[in-house]
XYZ file of C-alpha atoms in Angstrom:
206
model
C 0.000 0.000 0.000
C 1.245 3.426 -0.926
C 1.675 5.792 2.052
C -0.045 9.161 1.961
C 2.385 11.907 0.866
C 1.501 13.782 4.077
C 3.000 11.066 6.256
C 6.364 11.922 7.761
C 6.912 8.503 9.279
C 6.347 5.022 7.874
C 2.786 3.834 7.370
C 1.075 0.556 8.034
C 0.934 -1.674 4.983
C -2.342 -3.103 6.178
C -4.418 0.085 6.598
C -2.162 3.005 5.577
C -2.118 4.583 9.058
C 0.928 6.672 9.897
C 2.444 9.083 12.364
C 3.572 11.818 12.559
C 1.980 13.964 9.846
C 3.359 16.889 7.887
C 2.456 20.368 9.144
C -1.156 21.230 8.401
C -2.505 17.655 8.317
C -3.968 15.196 10.797
C -5.804 11.861 10.982
C -4.793 8.219 11.065
C -3.636 8.443 7.460
C -2.650 12.159 7.578
C -5.254 12.823 4.927
C -7.263 15.541 6.686
C -6.354 19.230 6.724
C -6.038 21.286 9.884
C -7.818 24.636 10.132
C -6.471 27.466 8.009
C -3.210 28.951 9.391
C -2.860 25.954 11.704
C 0.650 24.513 11.685
C -0.163 21.320 13.576
C -3.321 19.804 15.031
C -4.799 16.647 16.508
C -8.308 17.316 15.204
C -10.073 19.436 12.655
C -11.284 22.033 15.158
C -8.344 22.497 17.530
C -4.816 23.578 16.640
C -1.687 22.831 18.599
C 0.477 25.496 16.975
C -0.309 28.303 14.547
C 1.504 30.043 11.724
C 3.287 33.294 12.581
C 0.758 36.078 13.124
C -2.012 33.802 14.431
C -2.928 32.558 17.896
C -5.195 30.282 19.963
C -6.872 26.938 19.386
C -8.497 28.168 16.197
C -5.540 30.272 14.970
C -7.206 33.664 15.077
C -5.232 36.399 13.334
C -3.281 38.776 15.599
C -4.649 42.313 15.749
C -3.421 44.211 12.700
C -2.205 46.991 15.023
C 0.443 44.759 16.609
C 3.777 46.115 15.437
C 5.213 42.605 15.713
C 3.557 39.234 16.253
C 1.316 38.274 19.181
C 1.509 35.661 21.918
C 0.537 32.271 20.470
C -1.662 31.429 23.463
C -3.223 34.719 24.608
C -3.081 36.862 21.447
C -1.506 39.717 23.428
C 0.649 41.864 21.154
C 4.355 41.463 21.788
C 6.741 44.394 22.234
C 4.761 47.400 20.951
C 1.804 48.605 18.922
C 1.684 50.302 15.574
C 1.827 54.079 15.781
C -1.354 55.552 17.229
C -2.543 52.487 19.188
C -2.149 51.034 22.680
C -3.352 48.215 24.971
C -2.522 44.509 25.354
C -4.171 43.843 22.022
C -3.360 47.264 20.529
C -7.083 47.832 20.107
C -7.277 51.297 21.710
C -6.520 54.569 19.925
C -4.089 57.134 21.346
C -5.450 60.600 22.122
C -5.696 62.910 19.126
C -3.528 65.351 21.092
C -0.640 62.868 21.261
C 2.136 63.370 18.781
C 1.510 59.968 17.204
C 2.621 57.532 19.894
C 1.452 56.624 23.382
C 2.606 54.151 26.055
C 1.398 50.624 25.246
C 0.414 49.762 28.816
C -1.391 53.000 29.793
C -2.203 54.980 26.660
C -0.341 58.004 28.079
C 1.069 60.263 25.367
C 4.837 60.090 24.867
C 4.796 63.599 23.411
C 2.124 66.204 22.810
C 1.382 67.723 19.427
C 1.527 71.141 21.071
C 4.291 72.123 23.510
C 1.752 74.286 25.316
C -0.231 71.210 26.424
C 0.545 68.551 29.020
C -0.959 65.599 30.915
C -1.498 61.892 30.126
C -3.790 62.759 27.230
C -2.172 66.134 26.440
C -5.470 67.860 27.212
C -4.283 70.338 29.866
C -2.882 73.765 29.035
C 0.483 74.969 30.301
C 0.394 78.120 32.411
C 0.214 81.293 30.350
C 3.021 82.548 32.608
C 5.385 79.895 31.195
C 7.824 81.430 28.744
C 6.648 80.519 25.223
C 3.776 78.683 26.952
C 5.943 75.551 27.060
C 5.879 73.034 29.909
C 6.931 69.491 30.834
C 4.463 66.835 29.644
C 4.087 64.998 32.969
C 4.168 67.712 35.633
C 3.174 70.850 33.745
C 6.301 72.589 35.091
C 7.520 75.386 32.835
C 10.532 74.280 30.786
C 11.751 77.623 29.401
C 11.362 79.731 32.544
C 8.718 82.325 33.329
C 7.339 85.442 31.722
C 8.190 88.748 33.328
C 8.183 88.814 37.130
C 6.666 85.374 37.788
C 8.286 82.548 39.799
C 7.546 78.945 40.765
C 7.806 75.616 38.969
C 4.676 76.522 37.027
C 5.332 80.240 37.213
C 2.264 80.492 39.409
C 3.517 83.212 41.761
C 4.038 86.867 40.999
C 6.913 87.277 43.392
C 9.583 89.627 42.066
C 10.213 92.408 44.532
C 9.291 95.922 43.450
C 12.738 96.813 44.714
C 14.542 94.763 42.042
C 16.292 96.825 39.380
C 14.543 96.471 36.002
C 15.988 94.310 33.255
C 17.625 95.843 30.200
C 15.118 94.066 27.987
C 11.557 93.091 28.703
C 12.609 90.084 30.773
C 11.891 88.902 34.289
C 13.870 90.820 36.899
C 14.232 87.901 39.322
C 14.999 84.184 39.257
C 11.957 82.047 38.535
C 13.384 79.439 40.949
C 13.915 81.425 44.147
C 12.894 85.032 43.431
C 16.400 86.494 43.744
C 16.809 89.826 41.966
C 18.933 89.296 38.863
C 20.124 92.870 38.222
C 20.571 94.246 41.705
C 18.426 96.439 43.952
C 16.972 99.889 43.750
C 18.741 102.507 45.825
C 18.176 102.047 49.513
C 17.627 98.262 49.431
C 19.914 95.252 49.820
C 19.712 91.457 49.967
C 19.076 88.717 47.422
C 15.416 89.698 47.337
C 16.104 93.410 47.811
C 13.817 93.322 50.806
C 16.182 94.838 53.405
C 16.403 98.607 53.788
C 19.862 100.135 54.032
C 20.251 102.650 56.806
C 20.670 106.210 55.569
C 23.234 108.483 57.165
C 23.367 111.952 55.696
C 24.537 111.557 52.131
C 25.289 107.831 52.210
C 23.810 104.407 53.026
C 25.307 101.641 55.062
């Protein structure tokens, strides 16, 4: 008796049964096809292993948004998602305010389209007191410093002393970190913040 071409091992001369079978076939005589995209199976409705890009007992196709393949058992996308998607199965869409990509596990934007926005979904506005309205994506802290006379990580405090000497240009007159006057003090005042009065004696100060 001629063995079925799908037999990998020798077959019985009495009934043609054989084992193992070539990939994609099953049955006593290796004459039955496995499900589509099934590499090996023991029956016609349950796969043991799937072709690359497919998963599960029935070899379901991995989500098209998986940048690479998916786990053969769970279907969870491996490594990362295609640009604009997130989630275990890459079936969620990143915020429209993200600059293309977001974190696979959380959906948080990696960058915002606008430098004047921040937050996980880039839907919060940086302080208008931030120089150039630019801030850090996670905290909202100003990244370029503050507009004139404001201090604080988010430039939330108007704290420059009125006793600071003015800047040459239209710039802040004190440090946005600690409020120290950058160009010195007006006459009659001393200290980093120009908040101490100098004592006046006749025609001079001490």
